[in-house]
Every structure is written in structure tokens, then in C-alpha cells.
Tab-separated table of C-alpha atoms and ligand atoms in Angstrom:
chain	number	residue	atom	x	y	z
A	32	MET	CA	195.203	58.635	149.958
A	33	ILE	CA	197.209	60.005	152.812
A	34	GLN	CA	195.512	60.689	156.068
A	35	TYR	CA	196.404	64.300	156.805
A	36	GLU	CA	195.625	65.415	153.280
A	37	GLU	CA	192.272	63.635	153.549
A	38	CYS	CA	191.481	65.777	156.560
A	39	TRP	CA	191.249	68.800	154.333
A	40	MET	CA	189.053	67.330	151.631
A	41	GLU	CA	185.814	68.657	153.133
A	42	SER	CA	186.906	72.241	153.745
A	43	ASN	CA	189.369	72.723	150.882
A	44	SER	CA	188.045	71.165	147.720
A	45	SER	CA	185.121	73.502	147.031
A	46	ARG	CA	186.899	76.848	147.420
A	47	PRO	CA	187.279	79.121	144.377
A	48	GLN	CA	190.628	79.643	142.632
A	49	GLY	CA	193.628	77.527	143.439
A	50	TRP	CA	193.381	73.751	143.167
A	51	PRO	CA	190.820	71.559	144.922
A	52	ASP	CA	193.324	68.791	145.644
A	53	PRO	CA	195.827	69.000	148.505
A	54	VAL	CA	199.054	68.290	146.577
A	55	PRO	CA	199.230	70.620	143.526
A	56	TYR	CA	202.909	71.218	144.356
A	57	THR	CA	203.639	67.718	142.969
A	58	ARG	CA	202.539	68.908	139.493
A	59	HIS	CA	203.514	72.589	139.514
A	60	PRO	CA	207.191	73.566	139.742
A	61	GLU	CA	206.149	77.168	140.482
A	62	LEU	CA	204.681	76.064	143.818
A	63	ARG	CA	207.803	74.049	144.655
A	64	ASN	CA	209.955	77.062	143.734
A	65	ILE	CA	208.130	79.211	146.284
A	66	LEU	CA	207.685	76.629	149.013
A	67	CYS	CA	211.139	75.024	148.820
A	68	TYR	CA	212.930	78.380	148.580
A	69	LYS	CA	216.187	78.071	150.494
A	70	PRO	CA	215.726	80.894	153.043
A	71	LEU	CA	212.309	79.448	153.945
A	72	ALA	CA	213.707	75.903	154.086
A	73	ASP	CA	216.506	77.104	156.377
A	74	LEU	CA	214.046	78.902	158.652
A	75	LEU	CA	211.783	75.844	158.940
A	76	ALA	CA	214.745	73.521	159.574
A	77	SER	CA	215.971	75.808	162.339
A	78	LEU	CA	212.522	75.776	163.958
A	79	ILE	CA	211.834	72.039	163.836
A	80	GLU	CA	215.489	71.025	164.088
A	81	GLU	CA	215.466	68.878	160.964
A	82	PRO	CA	214.856	69.517	157.263
A	83	ALA	CA	211.159	70.161	156.638
A	84	GLY	CA	209.329	68.364	153.813
A	85	LEU	CA	206.287	69.917	152.129
A	86	HIS	CA	203.189	67.676	151.949
A	87	LEU	CA	200.047	69.806	151.851
A	88	ASN	CA	198.845	72.911	150.000
A	89	LEU	CA	195.656	74.883	150.569
A	90	THR	CA	195.368	77.216	147.612
A	91	GLY	CA	191.789	78.508	147.451
A	92	TRP	CA	191.250	82.257	147.576
A	93	VAL	CA	188.626	82.439	150.324
A	94	SER	CA	188.816	81.425	153.987
A	95	THR	CA	188.621	77.678	154.640
A	96	GLU	CA	186.247	78.579	157.515
A	97	ARG	CA	187.759	75.622	159.279
A	98	ASP	CA	187.048	76.239	162.975
A	99	TRP	CA	189.530	76.087	165.887
A	100	HIS	CA	192.027	73.235	165.666
A	101	GLN	CA	195.637	72.306	166.224
A	102	ASP	CA	197.457	70.553	163.408
A	103	SER	CA	199.187	68.154	165.785
A	104	TYR	CA	196.149	65.961	166.550
A	105	LEU	CA	195.284	65.777	162.842
A	106	ASN	CA	198.621	64.084	162.188
A	107	PRO	CA	199.810	60.612	163.123
A	108	PRO	CA	201.310	60.641	166.634
A	109	TRP	CA	204.848	59.858	165.440
A	110	VAL	CA	205.075	63.293	163.766
A	111	GLY	CA	205.021	64.995	167.177
A	112	ASP	CA	206.439	68.506	167.071
A	113	SER	CA	208.357	67.953	163.834
A	114	TYR	CA	205.783	70.093	162.135
A	115	ALA	CA	205.246	73.629	160.892
A	116	ALA	CA	202.907	75.399	158.514
A	117	VAL	CA	203.164	78.664	156.601
A	118	TRP	CA	200.610	81.223	155.434
A	119	ILE	CA	201.755	83.407	152.540
A	120	ALA	CA	199.673	86.457	151.620
A	121	PHE	CA	199.302	87.031	147.881
A	122	ALA	CA	197.449	90.318	148.510
A	123	ASP	CA	196.763	92.635	151.450
A	124	ILE	CA	194.243	90.748	153.583
A	125	HIS	CA	190.965	92.478	154.372
A	126	PRO	CA	189.517	92.036	157.903
A	127	ASP	CA	186.102	91.106	156.485
A	128	SER	CA	187.457	88.271	154.332
A	129	GLY	CA	187.727	85.687	157.144
A	130	PRO	CA	191.349	86.118	158.202
A	131	PHE	CA	193.501	83.382	159.684
A	132	GLN	CA	193.181	83.681	163.478
A	133	TYR	CA	195.291	82.229	166.269
A	134	VAL	CA	195.638	82.247	170.043
A	135	PRO	CA	199.160	83.269	171.101
A	136	GLY	CA	200.613	80.924	173.724
A	137	SER	CA	198.121	78.110	173.020
A	138	HIS	CA	200.999	75.906	171.798
A	139	ARG	CA	201.813	75.490	175.490
A	140	TRP	CA	198.330	74.306	176.489
A	141	PRO	CA	197.665	70.635	177.254
A	142	GLN	CA	197.442	68.790	173.966
A	143	VAL	CA	194.392	67.280	172.358
A	144	THR	CA	195.300	63.787	171.182
A	145	ARG	CA	194.006	62.079	168.103
A	146	GLN	CA	193.259	58.934	170.091
A	147	LYS	CA	190.993	60.752	172.547
A	148	ILE	CA	189.053	62.645	169.940
A	149	MET	CA	188.617	59.502	167.827
A	150	ASN	CA	187.220	57.698	170.868
A	151	ALA	CA	184.701	60.501	171.336
A	152	LEU	CA	183.311	60.089	167.793
A	153	GLU	CA	180.617	57.652	166.695
A	154	PRO	CA	182.012	54.691	164.714
A	155	ASP	CA	180.447	55.933	161.456
A	156	GLN	CA	182.153	59.334	161.910
A	157	ARG	CA	185.667	57.872	161.873
A	158	ASP	CA	186.234	58.053	158.100
A	159	HIS	CA	187.926	60.889	156.137
A	160	ARG	CA	185.291	63.301	157.457
A	161	TRP	CA	186.426	62.848	161.059
A	162	PRO	CA	188.088	66.300	161.360
A	163	LYS	CA	184.732	67.944	160.530
A	164	PHE	CA	182.922	65.817	163.106
A	165	SER	CA	185.654	66.454	165.664
A	166	GLU	CA	185.116	70.195	165.185
A	167	ILE	CA	181.562	69.854	166.490
A	168	ILE	CA	182.918	68.486	169.764
A	169	LEU	CA	186.125	70.501	169.998
A	170	SER	CA	185.095	74.014	168.934
A	171	PRO	CA	182.938	74.687	172.033
A	172	LEU	CA	185.703	73.249	174.231
A	173	PHE	CA	188.310	75.496	172.630
A	174	GLU	CA	185.965	78.501	172.935
A	175	ALA	CA	185.479	77.712	176.644
A	176	GLU	CA	189.249	77.405	177.146
A	177	ILE	CA	189.836	80.783	175.467
A	178	GLU	CA	187.207	82.297	177.769
A	179	LYS	CA	188.528	80.580	180.893
A	180	ARG	CA	192.108	81.677	180.274
A	181	GLN	CA	191.020	85.212	179.262
A	182	VAL	CA	193.407	85.124	176.303
A	183	SER	CA	193.128	87.187	173.172
A	184	ILE	CA	192.530	86.033	169.629
A	185	VAL	CA	194.773	87.540	166.960
A	186	SER	CA	193.437	88.162	163.468
A	187	HIS	CA	196.326	87.896	161.041
A	188	LEU	CA	196.047	90.808	158.599
A	189	PRO	CA	199.185	90.558	156.499
A	190	SER	CA	200.294	92.692	153.594
A	191	ARG	CA	201.026	91.133	150.241
A	192	GLY	CA	204.171	89.004	150.464
A	193	ASP	CA	204.117	88.528	154.252
A	194	LEU	CA	204.721	85.022	155.523
A	195	LEU	CA	203.572	83.588	158.859
A	196	VAL	CA	204.957	80.343	160.308
A	197	TRP	CA	203.076	78.484	163.024
A	198	ASN	CA	203.715	75.553	165.302
A	199	GLY	CA	201.643	72.352	165.059
A	200	ARG	CA	200.267	72.861	168.583
A	201	LEU	CA	199.020	76.413	167.994
A	202	LEU	CA	195.249	76.832	168.196
A	203	HIS	CA	194.119	78.485	164.952
A	204	ARG	CA	191.307	78.719	162.447
A	205	GLY	CA	190.197	80.176	159.148
A	206	SER	CA	187.601	82.595	160.511
A	207	ARG	CA	184.175	83.058	158.962
A	208	ALA	CA	184.141	85.849	156.367
A	209	LYS	CA	182.016	88.863	157.375
A	210	VAL	CA	181.365	89.324	153.676
A	211	PRO	CA	180.553	85.820	152.417
A	212	GLY	CA	182.786	84.754	149.548
A	213	MET	CA	185.104	87.766	149.893
A	214	GLU	CA	188.469	87.078	148.277
A	215	ARG	CA	191.407	86.280	150.559
A	216	ARG	CA	194.419	85.483	148.387
A	217	SER	CA	196.813	83.149	150.110
A	218	LEU	CA	198.993	80.111	149.730
A	219	ILE	CA	199.093	77.781	152.735
A	220	ALA	CA	201.628	74.990	153.051
A	221	HIS	CA	202.268	72.327	155.701
A	222	TYR	CA	205.588	70.604	156.393
A	223	SER	CA	206.815	67.713	158.507
A	224	GLY	CA	210.349	66.754	159.451
A	225	ILE	CA	211.625	64.544	156.613
A	226	ASN	CA	212.579	61.820	159.102
A	227	HIS	CA	209.150	61.798	160.745
A	228	ARG	CA	206.885	60.637	157.909
A	229	HIS	CA	207.815	56.996	157.365
A	230	GLU	CA	204.290	56.382	155.990
A	231	MET	CA	205.083	58.776	153.100
A	232	PRO	CA	207.502	58.191	150.209
A	233	ALA	CA	210.994	59.535	150.926
A	234	ALA	CA	211.231	63.323	150.625
A	235	VAL	CA	212.906	64.714	147.508
A	236	GLN	CA	215.257	67.690	147.608
A	237	HIS	CA	214.397	70.627	145.364
A	238	ASP	CA	217.270	72.287	143.496
A	239	ASP	CA	216.933	75.298	145.781
A	240	GLY	CA	217.466	73.313	148.974
A	241	GLY	CA	214.020	72.630	150.468
A	242	PHE	CA	212.320	69.209	150.481
A	243	TYR	CA	208.916	67.916	149.400
A	244	PHE	CA	207.185	64.554	149.695
A	245	PRO	CA	206.266	63.145	146.247
A	246	LEU	CA	202.758	62.181	147.317
A	247	GLU	CA	200.258	60.607	144.992
A	248	THR	CA	196.589	61.183	145.509
A	249	ASP	CA	193.545	59.957	143.626
A	250	LEU	CA	192.832	63.068	141.542
A	251	ASN	CA	189.532	61.624	140.314
A	252	LEU	CA	188.191	62.322	143.796
A	253	TYR	CA	188.705	66.030	143.166
A	254	TYR	CA	188.422	66.429	139.404
A	255	GLY	CA	186.064	63.637	138.360
A	256	GLU	CA	187.181	62.311	135.002
A	257	GLY	CA	188.536	65.733	133.937
A	258	SER	CA	192.291	66.183	133.845
A	259	PRO	CA	193.716	68.506	136.467
A	260	ASN	CA	196.239	71.197	135.735
B	9	AKG	O1	193.495	80.287	156.870
B	9	AKG	C1	192.677	79.385	156.912
B	9	AKG	O2	191.646	79.366	156.237
B	9	AKG	C2	192.931	78.213	157.859
B	9	AKG	C3	194.169	77.461	157.552
B	9	AKG	C4	194.414	76.354	158.528
B	9	AKG	O3	193.723	76.214	159.502
B	9	AKG	C5	195.501	75.421	158.303
B	9	AKG	O4	196.170	75.489	157.260
B	9	AKG	O5	195.712	74.538	159.173
């Protein structure tokens, strides 16, 4: 199991539609075709200044309801800013469905570090569930920072086919749906610079130009003894 992907187990695996595991792109060429599409690969490479390798998919069709976080502290420290994520709308997104929200400019705030947040957790909270436990501590602090700085929160309400790219330091969340369970069709993908993930197998280049990490995960954790598709 790979650490960052583990971070999403709690809030990703029980959502309807999509796949409960974090790496369906390793089994489905259709996902690789979309997410390694050359114009997207070129855009990501220009932003992080190195080719970007795909390593995480969130494919459920409701909000993750994952509260405020930055992706940077969820990753190992050596990844640094060689990181970007994309949010692709598969339908027009309704404001009541728990849209993706972010705080413009928060990528320039002082950074939360993984070391500090780990130190703040109880020893028995430092397993794969640690991002959920860290939320309990961090969400009120992020809320207070938003209040203190008097900054606005943007609800991302894309039309079908729109694509948003965000920086690993950006404060963001999957907001709580006003209508519980309301559909929110999206494909979310996370990428790291291919030279910044030495703990992962070497990235593979897709025919279309983009890269992906050929990660293996224990699918029994997500599918029991059933075979995934
Ligand atoms: O849109 C969402 O539900 C949240 C996605 C998110 O926070 C992420 O991919 O890091």
C-alpha cells in the first residue's frame, strides 16, 4: 500500500459509482487515455516544471466531504511542490451537491507540515486513518485562518467538460452536500513530478505523452474476495 493513496481510503471507498480503490487507472485504459492526454500532460509539466505522473484517482459521483486540507502535507516531504491535481466535471455541477471549494491565495500561506501534524496526533491515530484524525485538529484552525484573513471561499461550479488544476498547497475541500447523496459527477486525479516519487515504481509513459505510476494496491481491501473491474 502506498501512503498517499491510503489517505483516501476512509473518504473515498464508500462513495457510489466509480471505483472504491484509488488506482483504477492501472486497470482501465480509458482513464489513462483521459488523464495522460497530451495537452493535459503538457499543461501539468509546464506548471510543475517536470513531467507529471498520475498516481491517484477519486471516481465516486458524490462529494468526498473531505474537509479543508492541503495535499502537500499528505505527501512525503520529498515531493514538495512537484505536485498538481485536476478536477474534471462529467456533468454540470449543482451548488447543492457539495461542490469542490477552495481559498484563492492560500497556496501562499505558511505551510502545514506532515511532521507537525503527526506529532499532534495520539500514537494510535498514526495509522492509515491519520488524515481523518488530522482533520479534527486542522479544520477549526483552517476555519479560523479563513476568518482572520477575511478571505473568500470559492465554490467550483463547472460545466460538463471543464477541468480545474490546483496546486498542492491550495486549501480546498469537498464540501458537504446540501442535499445528502446528490450526484456530483467528476473524475479527480493527482499527479507528482516523475522524478519526485522514488518510493513508487518508475513512471510509465502513455502512448499519448503523459505518464502514470504503475502502482499496485491490495484490492482485497476494497473489494473483499470479489474481483474488481
Ligand atoms: O471534490 C472533492 O470531493 C474533494 C477532492 C479533494 O479534496 C482532493 O482530491 O484532494
